[in-house]
XYZ file of C-alpha atoms in Angstrom:
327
model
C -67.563 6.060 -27.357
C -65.663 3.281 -29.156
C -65.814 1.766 -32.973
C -66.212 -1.963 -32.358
C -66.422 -4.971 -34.564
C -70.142 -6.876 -33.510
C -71.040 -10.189 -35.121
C -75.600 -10.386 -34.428
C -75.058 -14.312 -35.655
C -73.059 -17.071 -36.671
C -71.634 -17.335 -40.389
C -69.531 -15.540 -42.847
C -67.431 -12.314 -42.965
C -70.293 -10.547 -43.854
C -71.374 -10.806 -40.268
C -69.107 -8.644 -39.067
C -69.843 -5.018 -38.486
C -68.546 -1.584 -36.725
C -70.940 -0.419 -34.195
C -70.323 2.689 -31.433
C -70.426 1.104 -28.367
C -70.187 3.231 -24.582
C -66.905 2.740 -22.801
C -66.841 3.415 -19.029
C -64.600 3.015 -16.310
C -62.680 -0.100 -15.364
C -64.199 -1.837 -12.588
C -62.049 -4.279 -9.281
C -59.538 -5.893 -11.466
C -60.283 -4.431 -14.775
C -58.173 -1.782 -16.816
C -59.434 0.413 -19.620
C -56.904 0.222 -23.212
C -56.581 2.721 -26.090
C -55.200 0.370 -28.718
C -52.928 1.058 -31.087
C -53.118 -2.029 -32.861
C -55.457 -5.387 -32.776
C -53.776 -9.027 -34.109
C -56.003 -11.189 -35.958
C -56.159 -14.879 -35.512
C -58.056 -17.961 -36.541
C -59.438 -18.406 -33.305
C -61.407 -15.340 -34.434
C -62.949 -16.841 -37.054
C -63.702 -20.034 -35.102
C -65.962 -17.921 -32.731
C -67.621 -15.952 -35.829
C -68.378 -18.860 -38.065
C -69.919 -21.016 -34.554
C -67.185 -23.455 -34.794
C -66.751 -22.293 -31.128
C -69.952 -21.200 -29.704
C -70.517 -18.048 -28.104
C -73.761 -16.073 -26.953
C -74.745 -12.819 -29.059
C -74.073 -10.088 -29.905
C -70.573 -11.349 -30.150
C -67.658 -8.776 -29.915
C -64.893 -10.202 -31.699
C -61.049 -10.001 -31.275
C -58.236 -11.676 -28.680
C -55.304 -9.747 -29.111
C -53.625 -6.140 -28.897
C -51.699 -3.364 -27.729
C -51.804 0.116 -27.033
C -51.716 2.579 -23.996
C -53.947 1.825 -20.545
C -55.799 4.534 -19.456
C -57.349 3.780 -16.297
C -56.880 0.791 -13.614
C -59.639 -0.448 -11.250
C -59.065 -1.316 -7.352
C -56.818 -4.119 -7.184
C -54.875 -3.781 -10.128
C -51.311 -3.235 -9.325
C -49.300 -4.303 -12.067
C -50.440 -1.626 -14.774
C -50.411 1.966 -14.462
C -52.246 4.807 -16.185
C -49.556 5.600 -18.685
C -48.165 1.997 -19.318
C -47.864 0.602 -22.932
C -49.280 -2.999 -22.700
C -50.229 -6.175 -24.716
C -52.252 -9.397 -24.269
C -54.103 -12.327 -25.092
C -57.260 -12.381 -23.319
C -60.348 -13.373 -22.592
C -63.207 -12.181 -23.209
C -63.098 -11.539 -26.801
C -63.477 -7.621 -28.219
C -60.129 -6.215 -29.276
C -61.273 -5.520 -32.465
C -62.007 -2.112 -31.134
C -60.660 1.525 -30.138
C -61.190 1.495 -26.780
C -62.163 -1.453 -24.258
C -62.316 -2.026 -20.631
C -60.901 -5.635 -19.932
C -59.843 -7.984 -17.389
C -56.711 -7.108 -16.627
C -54.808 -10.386 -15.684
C -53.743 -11.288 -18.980
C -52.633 -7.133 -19.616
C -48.449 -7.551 -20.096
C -46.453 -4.265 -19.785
C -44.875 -4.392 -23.297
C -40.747 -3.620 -23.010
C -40.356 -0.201 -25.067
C -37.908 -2.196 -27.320
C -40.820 -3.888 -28.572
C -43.814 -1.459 -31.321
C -47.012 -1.931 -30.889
C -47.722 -3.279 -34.220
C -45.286 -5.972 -32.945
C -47.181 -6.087 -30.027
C -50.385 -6.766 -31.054
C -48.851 -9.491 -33.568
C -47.008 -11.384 -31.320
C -49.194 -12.174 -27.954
C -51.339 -14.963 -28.726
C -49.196 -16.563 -31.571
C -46.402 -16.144 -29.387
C -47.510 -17.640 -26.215
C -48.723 -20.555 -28.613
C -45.252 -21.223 -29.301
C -44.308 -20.646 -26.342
C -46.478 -22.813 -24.265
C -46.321 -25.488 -27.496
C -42.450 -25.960 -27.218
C -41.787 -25.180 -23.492
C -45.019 -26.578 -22.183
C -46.286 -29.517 -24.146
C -43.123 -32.207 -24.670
C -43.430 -35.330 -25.131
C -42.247 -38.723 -22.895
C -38.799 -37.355 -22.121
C -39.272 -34.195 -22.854
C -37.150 -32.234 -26.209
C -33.544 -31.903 -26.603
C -31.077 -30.680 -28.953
C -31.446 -32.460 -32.483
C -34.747 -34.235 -32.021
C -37.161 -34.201 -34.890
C -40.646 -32.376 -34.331
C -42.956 -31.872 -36.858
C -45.328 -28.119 -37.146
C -48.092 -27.885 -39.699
C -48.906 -24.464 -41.104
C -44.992 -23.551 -40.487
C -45.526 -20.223 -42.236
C -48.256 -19.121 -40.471
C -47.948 -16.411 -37.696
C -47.973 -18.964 -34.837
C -45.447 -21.388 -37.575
C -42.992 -18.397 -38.173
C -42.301 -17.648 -34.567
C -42.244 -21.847 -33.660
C -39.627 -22.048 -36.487
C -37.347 -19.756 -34.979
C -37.559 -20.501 -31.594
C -37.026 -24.358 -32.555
C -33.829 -23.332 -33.980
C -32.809 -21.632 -30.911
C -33.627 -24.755 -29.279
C -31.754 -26.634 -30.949
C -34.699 -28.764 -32.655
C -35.014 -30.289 -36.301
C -38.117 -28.612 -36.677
C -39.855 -30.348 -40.085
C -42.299 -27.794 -41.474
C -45.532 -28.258 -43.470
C -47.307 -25.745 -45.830
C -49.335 -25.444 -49.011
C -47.243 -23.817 -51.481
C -43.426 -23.237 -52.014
C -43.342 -19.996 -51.455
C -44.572 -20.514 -47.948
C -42.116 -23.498 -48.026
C -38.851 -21.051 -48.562
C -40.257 -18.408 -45.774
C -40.340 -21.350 -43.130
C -37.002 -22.440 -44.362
C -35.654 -18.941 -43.833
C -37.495 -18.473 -40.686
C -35.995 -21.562 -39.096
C -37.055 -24.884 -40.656
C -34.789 -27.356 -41.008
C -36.706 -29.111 -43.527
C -39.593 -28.120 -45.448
C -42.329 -30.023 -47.070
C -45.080 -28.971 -49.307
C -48.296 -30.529 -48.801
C -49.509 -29.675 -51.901
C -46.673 -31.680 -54.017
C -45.665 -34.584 -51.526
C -47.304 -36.931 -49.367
C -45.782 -35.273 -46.071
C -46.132 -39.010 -44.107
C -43.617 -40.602 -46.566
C -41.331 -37.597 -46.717
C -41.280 -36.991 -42.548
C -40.450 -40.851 -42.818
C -37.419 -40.516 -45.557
C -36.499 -37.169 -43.961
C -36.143 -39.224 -39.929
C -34.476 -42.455 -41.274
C -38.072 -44.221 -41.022
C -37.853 -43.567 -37.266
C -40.899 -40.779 -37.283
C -40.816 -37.655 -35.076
C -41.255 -37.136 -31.218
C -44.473 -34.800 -31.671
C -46.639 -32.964 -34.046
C -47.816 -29.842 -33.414
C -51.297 -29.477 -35.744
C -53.437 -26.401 -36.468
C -54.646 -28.063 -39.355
C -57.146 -30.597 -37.684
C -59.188 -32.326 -39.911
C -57.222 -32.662 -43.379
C -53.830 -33.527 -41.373
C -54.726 -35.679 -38.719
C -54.235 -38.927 -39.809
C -51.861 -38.958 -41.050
C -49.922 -36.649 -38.142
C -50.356 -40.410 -36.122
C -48.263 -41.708 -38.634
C -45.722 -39.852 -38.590
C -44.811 -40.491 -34.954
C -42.169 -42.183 -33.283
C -43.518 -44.935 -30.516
C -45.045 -43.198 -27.484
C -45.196 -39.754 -29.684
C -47.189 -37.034 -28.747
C -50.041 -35.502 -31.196
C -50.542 -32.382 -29.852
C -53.412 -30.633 -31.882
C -54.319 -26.865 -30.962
C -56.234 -25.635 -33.744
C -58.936 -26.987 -36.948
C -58.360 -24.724 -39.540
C -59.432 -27.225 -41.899
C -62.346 -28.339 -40.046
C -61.938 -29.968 -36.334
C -60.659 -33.525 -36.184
C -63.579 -36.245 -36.457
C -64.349 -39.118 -33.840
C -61.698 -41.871 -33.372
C -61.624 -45.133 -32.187
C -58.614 -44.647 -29.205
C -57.411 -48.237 -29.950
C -55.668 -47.099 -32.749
C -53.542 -45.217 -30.224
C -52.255 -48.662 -29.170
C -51.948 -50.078 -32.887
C -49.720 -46.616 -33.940
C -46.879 -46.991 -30.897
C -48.888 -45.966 -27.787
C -49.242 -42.461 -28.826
C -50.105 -40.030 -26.894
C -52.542 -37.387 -27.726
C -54.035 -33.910 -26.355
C -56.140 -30.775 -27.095
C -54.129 -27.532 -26.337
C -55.475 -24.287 -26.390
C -53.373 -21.267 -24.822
C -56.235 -19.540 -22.211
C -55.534 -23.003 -20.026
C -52.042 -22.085 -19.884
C -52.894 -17.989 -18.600
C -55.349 -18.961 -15.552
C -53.172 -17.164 -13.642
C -51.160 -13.910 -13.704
C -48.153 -15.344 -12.047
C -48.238 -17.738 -15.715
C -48.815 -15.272 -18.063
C -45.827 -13.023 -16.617
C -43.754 -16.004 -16.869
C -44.220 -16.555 -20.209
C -44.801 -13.304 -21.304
C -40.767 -12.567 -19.791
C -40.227 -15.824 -22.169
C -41.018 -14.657 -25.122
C -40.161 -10.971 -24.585
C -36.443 -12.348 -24.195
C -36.628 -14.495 -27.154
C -37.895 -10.994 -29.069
C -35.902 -8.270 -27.499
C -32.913 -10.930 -27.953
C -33.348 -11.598 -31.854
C -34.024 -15.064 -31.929
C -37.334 -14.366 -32.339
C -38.579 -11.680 -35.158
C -42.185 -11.014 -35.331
C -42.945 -10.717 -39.102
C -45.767 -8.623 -40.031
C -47.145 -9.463 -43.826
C -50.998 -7.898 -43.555
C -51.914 -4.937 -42.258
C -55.734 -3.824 -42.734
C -57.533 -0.874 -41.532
C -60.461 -1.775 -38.778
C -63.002 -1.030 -41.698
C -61.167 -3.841 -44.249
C -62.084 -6.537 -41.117
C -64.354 -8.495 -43.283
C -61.573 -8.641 -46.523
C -59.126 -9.293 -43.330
C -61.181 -12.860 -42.726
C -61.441 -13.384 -46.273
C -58.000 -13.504 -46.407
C -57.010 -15.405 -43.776
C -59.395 -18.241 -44.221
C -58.238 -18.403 -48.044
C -54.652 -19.488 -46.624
C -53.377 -16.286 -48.804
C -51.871 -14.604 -45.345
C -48.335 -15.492 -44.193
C -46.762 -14.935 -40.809
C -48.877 -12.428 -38.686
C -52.121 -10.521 -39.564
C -52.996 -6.970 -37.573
C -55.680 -4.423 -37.942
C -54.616 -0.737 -38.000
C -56.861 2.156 -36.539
């Protein structure tokens, strides 16, 4: 038997509730994982609150680490024995025990803890697959300007440092100073706070007028606009998240009128279709860990039975960096 967090319907935090589910034995391509740790992510609460619609019961939870105990026939890649991380599909980490598809299952280095593993998979491959994967017309190099919303966020912490190791003049967003100064010392070469400035004019003053070469927007809604103006000519919007509500309808002439943007819809499980991917950048951002330029900051820990004050939290903006749940 297992605790596991169930959601019966769509809505608030209150939804969310520990039921004893039977765990049995991994199946052809399946492993079964003790965890040690589950991350927490806004992607969780897009699936609880409907924004993302999934049938019910809904068993919530993309992320952890711990210790696999069991591999089914055809698995070769994991052992019984193995300490291990992911970002997966289906959701359910926010459990003890789970059997699990195990082609997004990473052997985690034994530099790395498994609190740190469980709060760096998804928000790491989102960086990851953000700045290695989703460039603009001629790609990034050294000293070009790119702007991140939510920079102190768990995903914005980890895209702050790895932008300096790239090299990049990484402009970052957020709603209060104190989260300004953390994605300063995290990386940020300049720092704006949404909540005092109108972040279009200052990206402008900040570039020399000339606008950045892409935005990369968790925000949705409340930033989006905007975001278009702050690009350079044939800019890339690259949107991967709608924490304020997703983006509405737009006309895509105004594509044309802005500089011939360009703009897509990211999301990180069309990035892992394949195990040969997720290795790859799995070894990525292992490096950029194990290496130091990379440091996986941990600011809220809460015990499985705090999940719903563990939401609360999050979708108050009152978290920084990355989120886990302890059991």
């Amino acid at each position: 038997m297992s605790r596991a967090v169930q959601i019966d319907q769509n809505g608030g935090p209150e939804q969310m509730k520990i039921v004893d589910v039977q765990v049995g034995e991994p199946g052809p391509g399946q492993i079964r994982i003790r965890h040690k740790a589950v991350g927490l992510n806004f992607i969780d609460v897009y699936q609880r609150t409907g924004l993302y619609q999934l049938p019910m019961p809904l068993k919530l939870g993309m992320e952890g680490s711990g210790i696999v105990e069991a591999v089914g026939e055809g698995v070769t890649h994991l052992r019984p024995g193995d300490r291990a991380a992911y970002a997966s599909q289906p959701p359910g980490s926010y459990c003890d025990v789970r059997v699990m598809p195990a082609m997004n299952v990473c052997k985690l280095p034994d530099a790395i803890d498994f609190d740190t593993g469980a709060a760096m998979m998804l928000k790491g491959l989102t960086a990851q697959y953000l700045l290695r994967r989703t460039s603009p017309q001629g790609g990034l190099k050294a000293g070009d300007y790119v702007l991140f919303h939510a920079a102190a966020g768990g995903v914005g912490l980890i895209a702050c440092q790895w932008a300096r190791a790239l090299g990049l003049q990484l402009i970052g967003t957020a709603g209060s100073d104190a989260k300004c100064a953390l994605a300063k010392e995290h990386g940020a070469t300049h720092v704006i706070n949404y909540a005092k400035e109108d972040f279009k004019e200052r990206v402008k003053e900040i570039t020399g007028g000339k606008g950045v070469k892409v935005v990369y927007d968790s925000v949705g809604k409340d930033t989006w606009e905007k975001s278009l103006d702050c690009l350079q000519p044939l800019g890339l919007m690259a949107s991967f998240g709608n924490a304020s509500g997703p983006v509405p309808p737009f006309a895509p002439g105004i594509l044309g009128t802005k500089g011939s943007l360009y703009v897509t819809r990211q999301t990180l499980f069309s990035h892992i279709t394949s195990r040969e991917n997720t290795q790859a950048m799995a070894d990525d951002l292992f490096a950029a860990v194990t290496g130091g330029q990379v440091k996986i900051r941990i600011d809220q820990r809460f015990p499985l039975e705090q999940v719903q004050d563990a939401h609360r939290a999050l979708e108050a903006r009152k978290t920084t960096g990355s989120t886990i749940l302890t059991l």
